[in-house]
Coordinates of C-alpha atoms in Angstrom, one line a residue:
S1 CA 204.6 -9.2 -130.3
T2 CA 201.8 -6.4 -130.2
S3 CA 199.0 -6.5 -127.8
Y4 CA 196.0 -4.6 -128.9
S5 CA 193.4 -3.0 -126.5
C6 CA 190.1 -2.5 -128.0
C7 CA 189.3 0.6 -126.2
S8 CA 190.5 4.1 -126.4
T9 CA 193.3 5.9 -124.2
R10 CA 190.7 6.9 -121.6
G11 CA 191.8 4.4 -119.0
A12 CA 190.5 1.4 -117.0
R13 CA 186.9 2.3 -116.8
Q14 CA 186.4 2.3 -120.6
V15 CA 188.4 -0.9 -120.8
K16 CA 185.9 -2.5 -118.4
A17 CA 182.9 -1.0 -120.6
C18 CA 184.3 -2.6 -123.6
C19 CA 185.7 -6.0 -122.6
G20 CA 185.7 -6.3 -118.9
W21 CA 183.4 -9.3 -118.9
A22 CA 186.1 -11.3 -120.9
A23 CA 189.1 -10.0 -119.2
S24 CA 191.0 -10.8 -116.1
S25 CA 192.9 -7.5 -115.8
T26 CA 192.9 -3.9 -117.1
Q27 CA 195.9 -4.5 -119.7
T28 CA 195.8 -7.1 -122.3
S29 CA 199.5 -7.4 -122.2
L30 CA 199.9 -8.3 -118.5
V31 CA 200.2 -12.0 -119.4
A32 CA 203.9 -11.1 -120.5
K33 CA 205.0 -10.8 -117.0
M34 CA 204.9 -14.6 -116.7
I35 CA 208.0 -14.3 -119.0
Q36 CA 209.4 -11.1 -117.5
A37 CA 209.3 -9.5 -121.0
P38 CA 209.4 -5.6 -121.0
I39 CA 206.1 -3.9 -121.9
L40 CA 205.8 -0.7 -123.7
H41 CA 202.6 1.0 -123.2
V42 CA 201.9 3.5 -126.2
N43 CA 198.9 5.6 -127.1
G44 CA 197.7 4.7 -130.6
D45 CA 196.6 8.2 -131.2
D46 CA 200.2 9.4 -131.1
P47 CA 201.7 8.2 -134.3
E48 CA 205.2 9.6 -133.4
A49 CA 205.2 7.8 -130.1
V50 CA 204.3 4.6 -131.8
L51 CA 207.0 4.7 -134.3
F52 CA 209.5 5.5 -131.2
V53 CA 208.1 2.6 -129.2
T54 CA 208.4 0.1 -132.4
Q55 CA 211.9 1.2 -132.9
L56 CA 212.8 0.7 -129.2
A57 CA 211.2 -2.7 -129.4
I58 CA 213.2 -3.8 -132.4
D59 CA 216.5 -2.4 -131.0
Y60 CA 215.9 -4.3 -127.6
R61 CA 215.0 -7.5 -129.5
M62 CA 217.9 -7.1 -131.6
Q63 CA 220.4 -6.4 -129.1
Y64 CA 219.4 -8.8 -126.1
K65 CA 217.5 -11.8 -128.2
R66 CA 214.7 -11.5 -125.9
D67 CA 210.9 -11.1 -126.1
V68 CA 209.3 -7.5 -125.9
V69 CA 205.7 -6.4 -125.9
I70 CA 204.1 -3.5 -127.2
D71 CA 200.8 -2.7 -125.7
L72 CA 199.1 -0.5 -128.4
V73 CA 196.3 1.5 -126.7
C74 CA 193.5 1.9 -129.2
Y75 CA 190.0 1.2 -130.2
R76 CA 188.1 -0.2 -133.1
R77 CA 186.3 2.7 -135.0
R78 CA 184.0 0.4 -137.2
G79 CA 182.6 -2.8 -136.9
H80 CA 184.2 -6.2 -137.7
N81 CA 183.4 -5.9 -141.3
E82 CA 181.7 -3.5 -143.6
A83 CA 178.2 -4.8 -142.9
D84 CA 178.4 -4.8 -139.1
E85 CA 177.0 -2.0 -136.9
P86 CA 178.8 -2.3 -133.5
S87 CA 176.4 0.1 -131.7
G88 CA 173.7 -2.8 -131.7
T89 CA 175.8 -4.5 -128.9
Q90 CA 178.0 -1.6 -127.7
P91 CA 175.8 1.4 -127.7
L92 CA 177.2 3.6 -125.1
M93 CA 180.9 2.9 -126.1
Y94 CA 180.2 3.9 -129.8
Q95 CA 178.5 6.9 -128.8
Q96 CA 181.9 7.9 -127.4
I97 CA 183.7 6.6 -130.2
A98 CA 181.7 8.5 -132.8
K99 CA 182.6 11.7 -131.0
Q100 CA 186.3 10.7 -131.0
R101 CA 188.4 12.5 -133.5
T102 CA 190.5 10.1 -135.6
T103 CA 194.0 9.7 -135.2
R104 CA 194.8 11.2 -138.7
E105 CA 192.8 14.4 -137.7
L106 CA 194.6 14.6 -134.5
Y107 CA 198.1 14.2 -135.9
A108 CA 197.3 16.7 -138.7
D109 CA 196.1 19.4 -136.3
R110 CA 199.4 18.9 -134.4
L111 CA 201.4 19.4 -137.3
V112 CA 199.5 22.4 -138.4
Q113 CA 199.9 24.0 -135.0
S114 CA 203.7 23.1 -135.0
S115 CA 204.0 24.8 -138.5
V116 CA 205.3 21.7 -140.1
L117 CA 202.3 21.8 -142.5
D118 CA 199.5 24.1 -143.4
A119 CA 195.9 23.1 -143.7
E120 CA 195.9 23.0 -147.6
R121 CA 198.9 20.7 -147.6
V122 CA 197.1 18.4 -145.3
Q123 CA 193.9 18.4 -147.4
A124 CA 196.3 17.9 -150.4
K125 CA 197.9 14.8 -148.9
V126 CA 194.1 13.2 -148.0
D127 CA 193.2 13.9 -151.7
E128 CA 196.3 12.3 -153.0
Y129 CA 195.8 9.1 -150.8
R130 CA 192.2 9.1 -151.9
N131 CA 193.1 9.1 -155.6
A132 CA 195.6 6.5 -155.2
L133 CA 193.1 4.1 -153.6
D134 CA 190.3 5.1 -156.2
N135 CA 193.0 4.3 -159.0
G136 CA 194.1 0.9 -157.6
L137 CA 197.7 2.3 -156.7
H138 CA 199.8 0.9 -154.0
V139 CA 199.7 3.5 -151.0
V140 CA 202.8 2.0 -149.0
K141 CA 205.4 4.0 -150.1
S142 CA 208.2 1.5 -149.4
L143 CA 206.3 -1.3 -150.8
V144 CA 208.5 -3.8 -153.0
K145 CA 207.2 -3.8 -156.5
E146 CA 209.5 -6.9 -157.7
P147 CA 209.9 -10.1 -155.6
N148 CA 213.3 -11.3 -154.5
K149 CA 213.8 -14.1 -157.0
E150 CA 216.7 -15.7 -154.9
L151 CA 213.9 -16.8 -152.5
F152 CA 212.1 -18.6 -155.3
V153 CA 211.8 -22.4 -154.9
D154 CA 211.2 -24.4 -158.0
W155 CA 208.5 -26.8 -157.5
R156 CA 208.3 -28.2 -161.0
P157 CA 210.2 -31.5 -160.3
Y158 CA 207.7 -32.3 -157.8
L159 CA 204.7 -31.8 -159.6
G160 CA 202.5 -34.4 -161.5
H161 CA 203.5 -37.7 -159.6
A162 CA 201.2 -40.6 -158.8
W163 CA 201.4 -41.8 -155.2
T164 CA 202.1 -45.2 -156.7
A165 CA 205.2 -44.2 -158.3
R166 CA 208.2 -46.5 -157.6
H167 CA 210.9 -45.3 -155.6
D168 CA 214.4 -46.6 -154.5
T169 CA 215.2 -46.3 -150.9
T170 CA 217.9 -48.7 -150.4
F171 CA 221.3 -47.5 -149.1
D172 CA 224.9 -49.3 -149.3
L173 CA 225.3 -51.5 -146.4
K174 CA 228.8 -50.7 -145.8
T175 CA 228.3 -46.9 -146.0
L176 CA 225.3 -47.5 -143.5
Q177 CA 227.5 -49.2 -141.0
E178 CA 230.1 -46.4 -141.5
L179 CA 227.6 -43.7 -140.8
S180 CA 226.2 -45.7 -137.6
A181 CA 229.8 -45.9 -136.4
K182 CA 230.1 -42.1 -136.9
L183 CA 227.1 -41.5 -134.7
L184 CA 228.5 -43.4 -132.0
E185 CA 231.6 -41.6 -131.8
L186 CA 231.3 -39.0 -128.7
P187 CA 233.8 -36.1 -127.8
E188 CA 236.5 -36.8 -125.6
G189 CA 235.4 -36.7 -122.0
F190 CA 231.9 -36.7 -122.7
V191 CA 229.8 -38.7 -120.1
V192 CA 226.5 -40.0 -120.9
Q193 CA 224.0 -41.4 -118.4
R194 CA 223.9 -44.7 -117.3
Q195 CA 220.8 -46.1 -119.4
V196 CA 221.7 -43.8 -122.4
A197 CA 225.1 -45.5 -122.5
K198 CA 223.5 -48.9 -122.6
I199 CA 221.2 -47.9 -125.4
Y200 CA 224.5 -46.8 -127.3
E201 CA 226.2 -49.9 -126.5
D202 CA 223.4 -52.0 -128.0
R203 CA 223.5 -49.8 -131.0
Q204 CA 227.1 -50.7 -131.5
K205 CA 226.1 -54.3 -131.6
M206 CA 223.3 -53.6 -134.2
Q207 CA 225.6 -52.0 -136.4
A208 CA 227.9 -55.1 -136.5
G209 CA 224.8 -57.3 -136.7
G210 CA 225.0 -58.7 -133.3
L211 CA 221.8 -57.5 -132.3
P212 CA 218.5 -57.0 -134.1
I213 CA 217.7 -53.6 -135.1
N214 CA 215.1 -51.7 -133.0
W215 CA 213.1 -48.7 -133.7
G216 CA 215.1 -46.1 -132.4
Y217 CA 218.4 -47.1 -134.3
A218 CA 216.3 -47.7 -137.6
E219 CA 214.6 -44.1 -137.3
T220 CA 218.1 -42.6 -136.5
M221 CA 219.7 -44.2 -139.5
A222 CA 217.0 -42.8 -141.8
Y223 CA 218.0 -39.6 -140.8
A224 CA 221.7 -40.1 -141.1
T225 CA 221.3 -41.8 -144.5
L226 CA 219.2 -38.7 -145.7
A227 CA 221.7 -36.2 -144.5
F228 CA 224.5 -38.1 -146.0
E229 CA 222.6 -37.9 -149.3
G230 CA 222.4 -34.0 -149.2
H231 CA 218.7 -33.5 -147.6
P232 CA 218.4 -31.0 -144.6
I233 CA 216.3 -32.3 -141.7
R234 CA 214.5 -30.3 -139.2
M235 CA 212.7 -31.7 -136.4
T236 CA 210.4 -30.0 -133.6
G237 CA 208.2 -31.2 -130.7
Q238 CA 207.8 -31.7 -127.1
D239 CA 210.7 -34.0 -126.1
I240 CA 211.8 -34.5 -129.7
G241 CA 215.5 -34.7 -128.7
R242 CA 215.1 -37.7 -126.4
G243 CA 211.7 -39.1 -127.5
T244 CA 208.8 -39.3 -125.1
F245 CA 209.4 -42.9 -124.6
S246 CA 213.3 -42.6 -124.6
H247 CA 214.0 -44.3 -127.7
R248 CA 215.7 -41.6 -129.9
H249 CA 218.4 -39.9 -127.8
A250 CA 219.3 -37.8 -130.8
V251 CA 220.6 -34.9 -128.2
L252 CA 222.9 -36.4 -125.4
H253 CA 223.5 -34.6 -122.1
N254 CA 227.2 -34.7 -120.6
Q255 CA 226.6 -35.9 -117.0
K256 CA 229.8 -33.7 -115.9
D257 CA 228.9 -30.2 -117.1
A258 CA 225.3 -30.6 -118.8
S259 CA 226.6 -29.7 -121.9
T260 CA 224.9 -31.3 -125.0
Y261 CA 226.0 -33.1 -128.2
I262 CA 224.0 -33.9 -131.2
P263 CA 225.8 -36.8 -133.3
L264 CA 223.7 -36.2 -136.3
Q265 CA 225.1 -32.7 -136.8
H266 CA 228.7 -34.2 -136.8
L267 CA 228.5 -36.7 -139.7
Y268 CA 230.9 -35.1 -142.2
D269 CA 232.1 -31.6 -142.9
G270 CA 229.6 -29.5 -145.2
Q271 CA 226.8 -31.7 -144.5
P272 CA 223.2 -30.2 -144.6
R273 CA 221.5 -28.8 -141.6
F274 CA 220.1 -31.1 -138.9
D275 CA 218.0 -28.9 -136.7
L276 CA 216.4 -30.1 -133.7
Y277 CA 214.0 -28.1 -131.4
D278 CA 212.3 -29.3 -128.1
S279 CA 209.3 -27.2 -128.1
F280 CA 206.6 -26.0 -125.6
L281 CA 203.4 -27.9 -125.6
S282 CA 202.1 -25.0 -128.1
E283 CA 200.9 -27.5 -130.7
E284 CA 198.9 -25.1 -132.7
A285 CA 201.8 -22.6 -133.1
V286 CA 204.5 -25.0 -133.5
L287 CA 202.7 -27.3 -136.2
A288 CA 201.4 -24.1 -138.0
F289 CA 205.3 -22.8 -138.3
E290 CA 206.3 -26.1 -139.4
Y291 CA 203.7 -26.3 -142.2
G292 CA 204.9 -23.0 -143.5
Y293 CA 208.4 -24.0 -143.2
S294 CA 207.6 -27.4 -145.3
T295 CA 206.0 -25.6 -148.1
T296 CA 209.3 -23.5 -148.9
T297 CA 211.7 -26.4 -148.4
P298 CA 210.7 -29.3 -150.6
N299 CA 214.1 -30.8 -150.4
A300 CA 214.3 -31.2 -146.4
L301 CA 212.5 -33.7 -144.2
V302 CA 210.4 -31.6 -141.9
I303 CA 209.0 -33.3 -138.7
W304 CA 206.6 -32.3 -135.9
E305 CA 206.2 -35.0 -133.4
A306 CA 203.5 -35.0 -130.8
Q307 CA 204.4 -36.1 -127.3
F308 CA 201.3 -38.5 -127.5
G309 CA 199.3 -38.8 -130.7
D310 CA 196.3 -36.9 -129.0
F311 CA 198.2 -33.8 -128.3
A312 CA 197.6 -33.1 -132.0
N313 CA 194.1 -32.2 -131.0
G314 CA 195.2 -28.6 -130.0
A315 CA 196.4 -28.2 -133.6
Q316 CA 193.2 -29.3 -135.3
V317 CA 192.7 -26.0 -136.9
V318 CA 196.1 -26.3 -138.6
I319 CA 195.4 -29.7 -139.7
D320 CA 192.0 -28.8 -141.1
Q321 CA 192.5 -25.7 -142.8
F322 CA 196.1 -26.0 -144.0
I323 CA 197.8 -29.4 -143.8
T324 CA 194.8 -31.6 -145.5
S325 CA 193.4 -28.9 -147.6
G326 CA 196.1 -26.4 -148.6
E327 CA 197.1 -28.0 -151.9
H328 CA 193.3 -28.2 -153.0
K329 CA 192.6 -24.5 -151.8
W330 CA 195.7 -22.9 -152.9
G331 CA 197.8 -25.4 -154.8
R332 CA 200.4 -25.2 -152.1
L333 CA 202.4 -28.4 -151.9
C334 CA 203.6 -29.6 -148.6
G335 CA 206.0 -32.5 -147.4
L336 CA 205.5 -32.1 -143.7
T337 CA 205.6 -35.3 -141.4
M338 CA 203.7 -35.8 -138.4
L339 CA 204.7 -38.5 -136.0
L340 CA 201.9 -39.4 -133.4
P341 CA 202.5 -42.1 -130.9
H342 CA 199.6 -44.3 -131.0
G343 CA 198.4 -47.6 -129.3
Y344 CA 196.3 -49.1 -126.5
E345 CA 198.4 -50.0 -123.4
G346 CA 195.9 -49.4 -120.9
Q347 CA 197.1 -45.7 -120.2
G348 CA 193.5 -44.4 -120.3
P349 CA 191.6 -42.2 -122.9
E350 CA 194.0 -39.3 -123.2
H351 CA 197.1 -41.5 -123.9
S352 CA 195.9 -44.3 -126.3
S353 CA 194.6 -42.6 -129.3
A354 CA 196.1 -40.4 -132.1
R355 CA 192.7 -40.2 -133.5
L356 CA 193.3 -42.2 -136.5
E357 CA 189.7 -41.8 -137.6
R358 CA 190.1 -37.8 -137.8
Y359 CA 192.8 -38.0 -140.4
L360 CA 191.1 -40.7 -142.4
Q361 CA 187.9 -38.6 -142.6
L362 CA 190.0 -35.6 -144.0
C363 CA 191.4 -38.0 -146.7
A364 CA 190.4 -37.2 -150.4
E365 CA 191.8 -36.6 -153.8
H366 CA 195.2 -38.3 -152.4
N367 CA 195.7 -35.1 -150.5
I368 CA 197.7 -36.5 -147.4
Q369 CA 199.4 -40.2 -146.6
V370 CA 198.3 -42.0 -143.3
C371 CA 200.6 -44.7 -142.3
M372 CA 201.0 -47.2 -139.4
P373 CA 204.1 -49.0 -139.7
T374 CA 205.1 -51.8 -137.4
T375 CA 208.7 -52.6 -137.8
P376 CA 211.9 -50.7 -137.5
A377 CA 212.7 -51.3 -141.3
Q378 CA 209.2 -49.9 -142.1
I379 CA 209.7 -46.6 -140.3
Y380 CA 213.3 -46.5 -141.9
H381 CA 212.1 -46.7 -145.4
L382 CA 209.1 -44.8 -144.7
L383 CA 211.0 -41.5 -143.8
R384 CA 213.2 -42.1 -146.4
R385 CA 210.4 -42.2 -149.1
Q386 CA 208.9 -39.1 -147.9
V387 CA 212.0 -37.1 -149.2
I388 CA 213.5 -39.5 -151.9
R389 CA 210.5 -39.9 -154.1
P390 CA 209.5 -36.4 -155.8
L391 CA 205.8 -36.8 -154.4
R392 CA 205.1 -33.9 -151.9
K393 CA 202.2 -34.8 -149.8
P394 CA 201.8 -34.5 -146.0
L395 CA 202.6 -37.7 -144.0
V396 CA 200.8 -38.8 -140.9
V397 CA 202.5 -41.6 -139.3
L398 CA 201.0 -43.3 -136.2
T399 CA 204.0 -44.5 -134.2
P400 CA 204.2 -47.2 -131.6
K401 CA 204.9 -46.8 -127.8
S402 CA 205.2 -50.3 -126.7
L403 CA 206.5 -51.4 -129.8
L404 CA 209.6 -49.5 -129.6
R405 CA 211.2 -52.3 -127.5
H406 CA 209.0 -55.2 -128.3
K407 CA 210.7 -58.4 -128.8
L408 CA 209.0 -59.0 -132.2
A409 CA 209.2 -55.5 -133.5
I410 CA 212.7 -55.9 -135.1
S411 CA 214.7 -55.7 -138.3
T412 CA 218.0 -56.4 -139.7
L413 CA 220.7 -54.5 -141.3
E414 CA 219.8 -56.0 -144.6
D415 CA 216.3 -55.0 -144.2
Q416 CA 217.4 -51.5 -144.3
A417 CA 220.0 -51.6 -146.9
E418 CA 217.8 -53.5 -149.2
G419 CA 214.0 -53.5 -148.9
S420 CA 211.5 -50.6 -149.3
F421 CA 208.4 -49.4 -147.6
Q422 CA 205.5 -52.0 -147.9
T423 CA 202.1 -50.6 -148.0
V424 CA 201.0 -54.2 -147.2
I425 CA 202.7 -56.9 -145.3
P426 CA 201.6 -60.4 -146.3
E427 CA 201.9 -63.3 -143.5
I428 CA 205.2 -64.1 -142.2
D429 CA 205.1 -67.3 -140.9
A430 CA 205.6 -70.8 -143.1
Q431 CA 201.7 -71.6 -144.2
D432 CA 200.1 -73.4 -146.9
P433 CA 197.6 -70.8 -148.3
K434 CA 195.3 -73.7 -149.3
D435 CA 194.9 -74.6 -145.5
V436 CA 194.0 -70.8 -144.7
G437 CA 190.4 -70.4 -143.9
R438 CA 190.4 -67.3 -141.9
L439 CA 192.2 -64.0 -142.8
I440 CA 192.7 -61.3 -140.4
L441 CA 193.4 -57.9 -141.6
C442 CA 194.8 -55.3 -139.2
S443 CA 197.1 -52.3 -138.6
G444 CA 199.4 -51.3 -135.8
K445 CA 200.2 -52.9 -132.6
V446 CA 197.4 -55.5 -132.3
Y447 CA 199.2 -57.4 -135.1
Y448 CA 201.9 -58.5 -132.6
D449 CA 198.9 -59.4 -130.1
L450 CA 197.2 -61.7 -132.9
L451 CA 200.5 -63.1 -133.9
E452 CA 201.4 -64.4 -130.4
K453 CA 198.1 -65.7 -130.0
R454 CA 197.9 -67.4 -133.3
R455 CA 201.5 -68.9 -132.5
A456 CA 200.4 -70.1 -129.1
E457 CA 197.3 -71.9 -130.2
G458 CA 199.0 -73.4 -133.2
R459 CA 196.3 -72.1 -135.6
D460 CA 197.9 -72.6 -139.1
D461 CA 194.3 -72.0 -140.5
I462 CA 194.6 -68.3 -139.7
A463 CA 196.6 -65.7 -141.8
I464 CA 197.4 -62.3 -140.6
V465 CA 198.0 -59.4 -143.1
R466 CA 199.1 -56.0 -141.9
I467 CA 197.8 -52.9 -143.9
E468 CA 200.8 -50.3 -143.2
Q469 CA 199.2 -47.7 -145.3
L470 CA 195.7 -46.8 -144.7
Y471 CA 195.5 -43.8 -147.4
P472 CA 196.0 -43.8 -150.2
F473 CA 194.6 -47.2 -149.6
P474 CA 196.8 -49.8 -151.4
E475 CA 194.0 -51.6 -153.1
D476 CA 196.4 -53.2 -155.8
D477 CA 199.0 -54.6 -153.1
L478 CA 196.3 -56.0 -151.1
I479 CA 194.7 -57.7 -154.1
E480 CA 198.1 -59.3 -154.8
V481 CA 198.5 -60.4 -151.2
L482 CA 195.0 -62.0 -151.0
A483 CA 195.6 -64.0 -154.4
P484 CA 196.9 -67.2 -153.0
Y485 CA 194.1 -67.7 -150.4
K486 CA 191.4 -69.7 -152.5
N487 CA 189.7 -71.2 -149.5
L488 CA 188.8 -68.5 -147.4
K489 CA 185.6 -68.7 -145.4
H490 CA 186.0 -65.6 -143.1
V491 CA 187.7 -62.2 -143.5
V492 CA 187.9 -60.0 -140.5
W493 CA 189.2 -56.5 -139.8
C494 CA 190.6 -56.3 -136.3
Q495 CA 191.5 -53.1 -134.5
E496 CA 192.0 -52.0 -130.8
E497 CA 190.2 -48.8 -131.2
P498 CA 186.4 -48.6 -130.5
M499 CA 184.2 -49.2 -133.6
N500 CA 183.2 -45.6 -134.3
Q501 CA 187.0 -44.8 -134.2
G502 CA 190.1 -46.2 -135.6
A503 CA 190.1 -47.3 -139.5
W504 CA 186.9 -49.3 -139.4
Y505 CA 184.4 -46.8 -140.9
C506 CA 186.6 -44.9 -143.1
S507 CA 188.5 -47.8 -144.7
Q508 CA 186.0 -50.7 -144.7
H509 CA 184.7 -49.9 -148.3
H510 CA 188.1 -50.4 -149.8
M511 CA 188.4 -53.8 -148.2
R512 CA 184.8 -54.9 -149.0
R513 CA 185.6 -53.9 -152.7
I514 CA 188.7 -56.1 -152.7
I515 CA 187.2 -59.1 -150.9
S516 CA 184.2 -59.0 -153.0
G517 CA 186.5 -59.1 -156.0
H518 CA 188.3 -62.0 -154.4
N519 CA 185.3 -64.2 -153.7
K520 CA 181.8 -62.7 -153.7
A521 CA 180.5 -64.9 -151.0
L522 CA 182.8 -63.4 -148.5
V523 CA 181.8 -60.6 -146.0
L524 CA 184.0 -58.5 -144.0
E525 CA 183.5 -58.8 -140.5
Y526 CA 184.6 -56.9 -137.3
A527 CA 186.6 -57.5 -134.4
G528 CA 187.4 -54.8 -131.8
R529 CA 186.1 -52.7 -129.2
D530 CA 182.5 -51.4 -128.9
A531 CA 181.5 -48.0 -130.0
S532 CA 182.6 -45.5 -127.4
A533 CA 182.3 -41.7 -126.5
A534 CA 186.0 -41.9 -125.3
P535 CA 188.9 -43.4 -127.1
A536 CA 189.8 -45.6 -124.4
C537 CA 188.7 -46.9 -120.8
G538 CA 190.4 -45.7 -117.7
Y539 CA 191.0 -49.1 -115.9
A540 CA 193.8 -51.4 -116.6
S541 CA 191.8 -54.5 -115.8
M542 CA 189.0 -53.3 -118.0
H543 CA 191.6 -52.6 -120.9
A544 CA 193.0 -56.2 -120.6
E545 CA 189.6 -57.8 -120.5
Q546 CA 188.5 -55.7 -123.8
Q547 CA 191.8 -56.5 -125.5
E548 CA 191.5 -60.4 -124.6
K549 CA 187.8 -60.1 -126.2
L550 CA 188.7 -58.4 -129.4
L551 CA 191.5 -61.0 -129.9
Q552 CA 189.2 -63.7 -129.1
D553 CA 186.7 -62.2 -131.6
A554 CA 189.1 -62.1 -134.4
F555 CA 189.7 -65.9 -134.2
T556 CA 185.8 -66.8 -133.9
V557 CA 183.7 -64.0 -135.2

């Protein structure tokens, strides 16, 4: 990396004159001491020294695989752009810069004094460069004129597909079980930690059909089946190997010698790459890199996971300027997947919301997909759908926390082997649609709270429908699910988030249009937290009180 000092080479006094009000030290590169990287200070007015230091840094990096920093001590001669006059705000410094001879002049004089060139040859080279600029010629002598076509990616198979196009994410049950068994094989003498051993014992039972499938197993099998079908997989994020809530354990740690083993890298000889990197909490940098990676590898499943969903706040510029608008601005397709843990468990404002409303506000022209799956089979088919169908759109998944081990958030092997991702999940309990007078629409974890309350109260007059994909909004699927309910008196949207957050404001027009088409007398009602400046309250008791109230409102509003 290179650190640029905005002042000339005349020392700390001039540094302070330029940017001392914003700097904590006299050298911009001192931050590199934190990682004990070598720092090479070089005078920007000495081109040969700059070249030497650059080569030295490259050699060091290649030899030792360690970071090295070049502190290029130089200055800005012009303003920020051609219309800017910096002397308006920095008069004294730019009086000095105006007197400072340019780097080219200094180096030309040095060459003349050393008898390398004469003054006429120097002027000839200046004129040659000027003429090249005037004639639109390239001035970098080593510029590549023809691109390396081996690096080209053929995006034609991914163009022109509607988001509603059908896709087959089924997978042979026997092969699924064989892959699962392969993942459970550990190297001889490899000892896993006690809780991890229990997770793997449970997965053995899930593989045999003796236990219902949980989220961690389903997600892992999505990766295994995609790898089996030839798709590379790349995952980055804080705690991505274990999973923030200890549900994934894709990377195992030997309790004897601290060595690691990644079962998904050992499915079969010649399998595609499975890359998994625990990253620092540098969300903007990591997400930006993964965006770029995904725009060059359409055949791969590329995933970035936030430790908590709101950690994506630090990468908002990448989301706004690239992920959600890159196709519209530049025609660049991208199949990046973002996993954002989301759910109100009383953990306070910073660990509840993945800011669903921000993503929905950015939705237009079918630019991204925003989904909130609630079952293991749903996340399995959703991840497989992202790669198997030829549509390449960024996928934002609001993933659960407490649902990772919820007693009702389960699926079966058959759900994985057969089904598909359902954008809308209808009522699952046996009911007569003619008896239903109240329909509750919802997304995410609140569904299970509503379901348990409905069952406890024996309210067969209430049906609960889950909208698992909030954008593009599945209007046709919701119309089909609502069709049997001919005697509705109330339709309620229920959410855990405050009214000014979540899906209410961004999605209600879709629901109103469908409800009006079903029965013009129906009005969409709201049940959820009141509008709030923060995503959630900070007291567990208040959280529980608010949660109970919104559930009650959904049943009575």
